[in-house]
Amino acid sequence: MLYRYRTQGVCSQEMLIELSDDKKILRSLKIVGGCPGNTLGLAKLVENMPVDEVIARLEGIRCGNKPTSCPDQLARALKAILAEK
């Protein structure tokens, strides 16, 4: 299943998140905008990782003085997706 998440408070504009049908595995991630090396690296690191593990590792990470970051935005996106019925 493919999900589109509009980021807030970071340089990237959106995330395209592909999850397994049961929403347990993050199959792929594409981040639009932001720092290319960091966003590509983040996408490769979380590929085929359990969604719960991605959230646990990335939630709360900050970027400089910002209250969020691209990794934190991914965790927020995944939590929102899991909360959908």
mmCIF file of N, CA and C in Angstrom:
data_model
loop_
_atom_site.group_PDB
_atom_site.id
_atom_site.type_symbol
_atom_site.label_atom_id
_atom_site.label_comp_id
_atom_site.label_asym_id
_atom_site.label_seq_id
_atom_site.Cartn_x
_atom_site.Cartn_y
_atom_site.Cartn_z
ATOM 1 N N MET A 1 0.840 -1.170 0.000
ATOM 2 C CA MET A 1 0.000 0.000 0.000
ATOM 3 C C MET A 1 0.888 1.237 0.000
ATOM 4 N N LEU A 2 0.522 2.223 -0.808
ATOM 5 C CA LEU A 2 1.312 3.442 -0.934
ATOM 6 C C LEU A 2 0.584 4.591 -0.245
ATOM 7 N N TYR A 3 1.329 5.332 0.575
ATOM 8 C CA TYR A 3 0.778 6.457 1.312
ATOM 9 C C TYR A 3 1.599 7.703 0.998
ATOM 10 N N ARG A 4 0.919 8.856 0.972
ATOM 11 C CA ARG A 4 1.562 10.140 0.744
ATOM 12 C C ARG A 4 1.389 10.963 2.023
ATOM 13 N N TYR A 5 2.507 11.488 2.539
ATOM 14 C CA TYR A 5 2.470 12.279 3.773
ATOM 15 C C TYR A 5 3.124 13.621 3.516
ATOM 16 N N ARG A 6 2.388 14.705 3.776
ATOM 17 C CA ARG A 6 2.918 16.059 3.641
ATOM 18 C C ARG A 6 3.643 16.413 4.935
ATOM 19 N N THR A 7 4.948 16.648 4.836
ATOM 20 C CA THR A 7 5.740 16.947 6.026
ATOM 21 C C THR A 7 5.478 18.369 6.516
ATOM 22 N N GLN A 8 5.816 18.611 7.764
ATOM 23 C CA GLN A 8 5.642 19.928 8.377
ATOM 24 C C GLN A 8 6.875 20.273 9.194
ATOM 25 N N GLY A 9 7.368 21.492 9.031
ATOM 26 C CA GLY A 9 8.471 21.985 9.860
ATOM 27 C C GLY A 9 9.846 21.508 9.452
ATOM 28 N N VAL A 10 9.976 20.920 8.261
ATOM 29 C CA VAL A 10 11.276 20.445 7.781
ATOM 30 C C VAL A 10 11.480 20.888 6.333
ATOM 31 N N CYS A 11 12.673 20.677 5.814
ATOM 32 C CA CYS A 11 13.008 21.088 4.448
ATOM 33 C C CYS A 11 12.302 20.245 3.392
ATOM 34 N N SER A 12 12.091 18.978 3.660
ATOM 35 C CA SER A 12 11.406 18.127 2.675
ATOM 36 C C SER A 12 9.925 18.505 2.616
ATOM 37 N N GLN A 13 9.299 18.212 1.459
ATOM 38 C CA GLN A 13 7.899 18.572 1.284
ATOM 39 C C GLN A 13 6.934 17.415 1.514
ATOM 40 N N GLU A 14 7.334 16.217 1.113
ATOM 41 C CA GLU A 14 6.445 15.075 1.310
ATOM 42 C C GLU A 14 7.216 13.770 1.296
ATOM 43 N N MET A 15 6.545 12.739 1.791
ATOM 44 C CA MET A 15 7.112 11.393 1.818
ATOM 45 C C MET A 15 6.131 10.443 1.141
ATOM 46 N N LEU A 16 6.660 9.584 0.303
ATOM 47 C CA LEU A 16 5.880 8.526 -0.329
ATOM 48 C C LEU A 16 6.307 7.229 0.347
ATOM 49 N N ILE A 17 5.402 6.637 1.071
ATOM 50 C CA ILE A 17 5.701 5.502 1.939
ATOM 51 C C ILE A 17 4.951 4.279 1.433
ATOM 52 N N GLU A 18 5.693 3.222 1.149
ATOM 53 C CA GLU A 18 5.067 1.968 0.736
ATOM 54 C C GLU A 18 5.188 0.968 1.878
ATOM 55 N N LEU A 19 4.035 0.473 2.337
ATOM 56 C CA LEU A 19 3.997 -0.505 3.420
ATOM 57 C C LEU A 19 3.475 -1.832 2.900
ATOM 58 N N SER A 20 3.808 -2.894 3.626
ATOM 59 C CA SER A 20 3.223 -4.200 3.325
ATOM 60 C C SER A 20 1.718 -4.108 3.552
ATOM 61 N N ASP A 21 0.971 -5.040 3.002
ATOM 62 C CA ASP A 21 -0.487 -5.011 3.108
ATOM 63 C C ASP A 21 -0.977 -5.006 4.557
ATOM 64 N N ASP A 22 -0.220 -5.642 5.446
ATOM 65 C CA ASP A 22 -0.627 -5.678 6.853
ATOM 66 C C ASP A 22 -0.081 -4.487 7.658
ATOM 67 N N LYS A 23 0.595 -3.554 6.983
ATOM 68 C CA LYS A 23 1.171 -2.337 7.576
ATOM 69 C C LYS A 23 2.250 -2.631 8.616
ATOM 70 N N LYS A 24 2.889 -3.776 8.530
ATOM 71 C CA LYS A 24 3.920 -4.116 9.510
ATOM 72 C C LYS A 24 5.331 -3.866 9.013
ATOM 73 N N ILE A 25 5.538 -3.813 7.696
ATOM 74 C CA ILE A 25 6.870 -3.644 7.114
ATOM 75 C C ILE A 25 6.885 -2.421 6.205
ATOM 76 N N LEU A 26 7.885 -1.561 6.386
ATOM 77 C CA LEU A 26 8.066 -0.425 5.497
ATOM 78 C C LEU A 26 8.851 -0.929 4.292
ATOM 79 N N ARG A 27 8.185 -1.075 3.176
ATOM 80 C CA ARG A 27 8.814 -1.634 1.964
ATOM 81 C C ARG A 27 9.753 -0.641 1.294
ATOM 82 N N SER A 28 9.303 0.616 1.118
ATOM 83 C CA SER A 28 10.160 1.622 0.485
ATOM 84 C C SER A 28 9.725 3.013 0.925
ATOM 85 N N LEU A 29 10.643 3.955 0.764
ATOM 86 C CA LEU A 29 10.405 5.338 1.152
ATOM 87 C C LEU A 29 11.051 6.245 0.123
ATOM 88 N N LYS A 30 10.312 7.247 -0.320
ATOM 89 C CA LYS A 30 10.869 8.298 -1.183
ATOM 90 C C LYS A 30 10.527 9.620 -0.539
ATOM 91 N N ILE A 31 11.552 10.438 -0.292
ATOM 92 C CA ILE A 31 11.362 11.738 0.321
ATOM 93 C C ILE A 31 11.577 12.794 -0.751
ATOM 94 N N VAL A 32 10.597 13.656 -0.924
ATOM 95 C CA VAL A 32 10.658 14.724 -1.918
ATOM 96 C C VAL A 32 11.180 15.985 -1.241
ATOM 97 N N GLY A 33 12.291 16.519 -1.765
ATOM 98 C CA GLY A 33 12.904 17.705 -1.184
ATOM 99 C C GLY A 33 13.835 17.328 -0.043
ATOM 100 N N GLY A 34 14.365 18.328 0.613
ATOM 101 C CA GLY A 34 15.284 18.091 1.721
ATOM 102 C C GLY A 34 16.709 17.883 1.250
ATOM 103 N N CYS A 35 17.583 17.493 2.143
ATOM 104 C CA CYS A 35 19.001 17.256 1.848
ATOM 105 C C CYS A 35 19.134 15.899 1.158
ATOM 106 N N PRO A 36 19.501 15.866 -0.121
ATOM 107 C CA PRO A 36 19.490 14.614 -0.891
ATOM 108 C C PRO A 36 20.249 13.459 -0.247
ATOM 109 N N GLY A 37 21.444 13.692 0.223
ATOM 110 C CA GLY A 37 22.217 12.597 0.816
ATOM 111 C C GLY A 37 21.552 12.026 2.049
ATOM 112 N N ASN A 38 21.059 12.917 2.913
ATOM 113 C CA ASN A 38 20.410 12.459 4.141
ATOM 114 C C ASN A 38 19.103 11.735 3.858
ATOM 115 N N THR A 39 18.305 12.283 2.951
ATOM 116 C CA THR A 39 17.010 11.659 2.687
ATOM 117 C C THR A 39 17.161 10.330 1.957
ATOM 118 N N LEU A 40 18.113 10.247 1.039
ATOM 119 C CA LEU A 40 18.363 8.964 0.368
ATOM 120 C C LEU A 40 18.907 7.938 1.355
ATOM 121 N N GLY A 41 19.788 8.383 2.237
ATOM 122 C CA GLY A 41 20.341 7.488 3.251
ATOM 123 C C GLY A 41 19.263 6.976 4.189
ATOM 124 N N LEU A 42 18.394 7.876 4.652
ATOM 125 C CA LEU A 42 17.300 7.477 5.529
ATOM 126 C C LEU A 42 16.411 6.451 4.834
ATOM 127 N N ALA A 43 16.088 6.708 3.570
ATOM 128 C CA ALA A 43 15.222 5.792 2.815
ATOM 129 C C ALA A 43 15.838 4.396 2.720
ATOM 130 N N LYS A 44 17.139 4.319 2.461
ATOM 131 C CA LYS A 44 17.807 3.015 2.354
ATOM 132 C C LYS A 44 17.869 2.299 3.703
ATOM 133 N N LEU A 45 18.087 3.068 4.775
ATOM 134 C CA LEU A 45 18.212 2.453 6.098
ATOM 135 C C LEU A 45 16.911 1.813 6.585
ATOM 136 N N VAL A 46 15.780 2.404 6.234
ATOM 137 C CA VAL A 46 14.507 1.886 6.749
ATOM 138 C C VAL A 46 13.835 0.900 5.809
ATOM 139 N N GLU A 47 14.386 0.717 4.630
ATOM 140 C CA GLU A 47 13.797 -0.195 3.642
ATOM 141 C C GLU A 47 13.667 -1.602 4.213
ATOM 142 N N ASN A 48 12.468 -2.163 4.129
ATOM 143 C CA ASN A 48 12.140 -3.515 4.624
ATOM 144 C C ASN A 48 12.294 -3.687 6.130
ATOM 145 N N MET A 49 12.207 -2.590 6.863
ATOM 146 C CA MET A 49 12.303 -2.625 8.321
ATOM 147 C C MET A 49 10.892 -2.681 8.921
ATOM 148 N N PRO A 50 10.719 -3.359 10.043
ATOM 149 C CA PRO A 50 9.417 -3.347 10.705
ATOM 150 C C PRO A 50 9.006 -1.918 11.081
ATOM 151 N N VAL A 51 7.757 -1.584 10.834
ATOM 152 C CA VAL A 51 7.255 -0.230 11.083
ATOM 153 C C VAL A 51 7.435 0.160 12.549
ATOM 154 N N ASP A 52 7.150 -0.739 13.469
ATOM 155 C CA ASP A 52 7.302 -0.437 14.898
ATOM 156 C C ASP A 52 8.741 -0.083 15.247
ATOM 157 N N GLU A 53 9.693 -0.740 14.617
ATOM 158 C CA GLU A 53 11.104 -0.459 14.867
ATOM 159 C C GLU A 53 11.494 0.908 14.306
ATOM 160 N N VAL A 54 10.989 1.246 13.125
ATOM 161 C CA VAL A 54 11.266 2.561 12.534
ATOM 162 C C VAL A 54 10.771 3.652 13.479
ATOM 163 N N ILE A 55 9.556 3.520 13.960
ATOM 164 C CA ILE A 55 8.981 4.516 14.873
ATOM 165 C C ILE A 55 9.829 4.621 16.141
ATOM 166 N N ALA A 56 10.168 3.498 16.736
ATOM 167 C CA ALA A 56 10.941 3.495 17.986
ATOM 168 C C ALA A 56 12.307 4.157 17.819
ATOM 169 N N ARG A 57 12.946 3.942 16.688
ATOM 170 C CA ARG A 57 14.284 4.498 16.465
ATOM 171 C C ARG A 57 14.279 5.982 16.100
ATOM 172 N N LEU A 58 13.242 6.441 15.385
ATOM 173 C CA LEU A 58 13.284 7.783 14.802
ATOM 174 C C LEU A 58 12.428 8.830 15.504
ATOM 175 N N GLU A 59 11.437 8.409 16.251
ATOM 176 C CA GLU A 59 10.538 9.361 16.903
ATOM 177 C C GLU A 59 11.304 10.273 17.856
ATOM 178 N N GLY A 60 11.050 11.578 17.732
ATOM 179 C CA GLY A 60 11.650 12.556 18.647
ATOM 180 C C GLY A 60 12.986 13.134 18.201
ATOM 181 N N ILE A 61 13.563 12.650 17.103
ATOM 182 C CA ILE A 61 14.823 13.208 16.613
ATOM 183 C C ILE A 61 14.560 14.633 16.126
ATOM 184 N N ARG A 62 15.439 15.543 16.508
ATOM 185 C CA ARG A 62 15.291 16.944 16.124
ATOM 186 C C ARG A 62 16.369 17.332 15.122
ATOM 187 N N CYS A 63 16.079 18.360 14.335
ATOM 188 C CA CYS A 63 17.038 18.906 13.373
ATOM 189 C C CYS A 63 17.401 20.313 13.834
ATOM 190 N N GLY A 64 18.590 20.451 14.411
ATOM 191 C CA GLY A 64 19.011 21.756 14.921
ATOM 192 C C GLY A 64 18.032 22.275 15.957
ATOM 193 N N ASN A 65 17.564 23.512 15.757
ATOM 194 C CA ASN A 65 16.622 24.128 16.696
ATOM 195 C C ASN A 65 15.167 23.772 16.396
ATOM 196 N N LYS A 66 14.936 23.044 15.322
ATOM 197 C CA LYS A 66 13.568 22.671 14.957
ATOM 198 C C LYS A 66 13.047 21.612 15.926
ATOM 199 N N PRO A 67 11.755 21.621 16.198
ATOM 200 C CA PRO A 67 11.198 20.614 17.106
ATOM 201 C C PRO A 67 10.985 19.254 16.444
ATOM 202 N N THR A 68 11.350 19.122 15.180
ATOM 203 C CA THR A 68 11.166 17.885 14.426
ATOM 204 C C THR A 68 12.312 17.725 13.437
ATOM 205 N N SER A 69 12.269 16.674 12.648
ATOM 206 C CA SER A 69 13.287 16.382 11.631
ATOM 207 C C SER A 69 12.645 15.466 10.593
ATOM 208 N N CYS A 70 13.352 15.197 9.516
ATOM 209 C CA CYS A 70 12.819 14.245 8.533
ATOM 210 C C CYS A 70 12.608 12.861 9.161
ATOM 211 N N PRO A 71 13.555 12.343 9.957
ATOM 212 C CA PRO A 71 13.300 11.055 10.606
ATOM 213 C C PRO A 71 12.075 11.101 11.534
ATOM 214 N N ASP A 72 11.939 12.170 12.300
ATOM 215 C CA ASP A 72 10.782 12.309 13.184
ATOM 216 C C ASP A 72 9.495 12.416 12.379
ATOM 217 N N GLN A 73 9.536 13.126 11.250
ATOM 218 C CA GLN A 73 8.356 13.229 10.395
ATOM 219 C C GLN A 73 7.947 11.859 9.862
ATOM 220 N N LEU A 74 8.923 11.018 9.546
ATOM 221 C CA LEU A 74 8.611 9.659 9.103
ATOM 222 C C LEU A 74 7.911 8.888 10.220
ATOM 223 N N ALA A 75 8.421 8.995 11.435
ATOM 224 C CA ALA A 75 7.790 8.318 12.569
ATOM 225 C C ALA A 75 6.358 8.820 12.756
ATOM 226 N N ARG A 76 6.148 10.132 12.639
ATOM 227 C CA ARG A 76 4.807 10.699 12.783
ATOM 228 C C ARG A 76 3.888 10.194 11.668
ATOM 229 N N ALA A 77 4.421 10.129 10.448
ATOM 230 C CA ALA A 77 3.627 9.641 9.319
ATOM 231 C C ALA A 77 3.188 8.201 9.555
ATOM 232 N N LEU A 78 4.121 7.372 9.990
ATOM 233 C CA LEU A 78 3.802 5.966 10.229
ATOM 234 C C LEU A 78 2.770 5.805 11.338
ATOM 235 N N LYS A 79 2.892 6.597 12.392
ATOM 236 C CA LYS A 79 1.900 6.531 13.470
ATOM 237 C C LYS A 79 0.522 6.930 12.960
ATOM 238 N N ALA A 80 0.482 7.949 12.106
ATOM 239 C CA ALA A 80 -0.805 8.383 11.544
ATOM 240 C C ALA A 80 -1.405 7.306 10.645
ATOM 241 N N ILE A 81 -0.558 6.662 9.860
ATOM 242 C CA ILE A 81 -1.032 5.579 8.979
ATOM 243 C C ILE A 81 -1.582 4.422 9.805
ATOM 244 N N LEU A 82 -0.877 4.052 10.848
ATOM 245 C CA LEU A 82 -1.325 2.947 11.700
ATOM 246 C C LEU A 82 -2.634 3.288 12.423
ATOM 247 N N ALA A 83 -2.870 4.568 12.690
ATOM 248 C CA ALA A 83 -4.083 4.976 13.388
ATOM 249 C C ALA A 83 -5.308 4.990 12.469
ATOM 250 N N GLU A 84 -5.063 4.981 11.144
ATOM 251 C CA GLU A 84 -6.180 4.948 10.187
ATOM 252 C C GLU A 84 -6.920 3.632 10.297
ATOM 253 N N LYS A 85 -8.197 3.683 10.089
ATOM 254 C CA LYS A 85 -8.995 2.454 10.134
ATOM 255 C C LYS A 85 -9.117 1.845 8.781
#
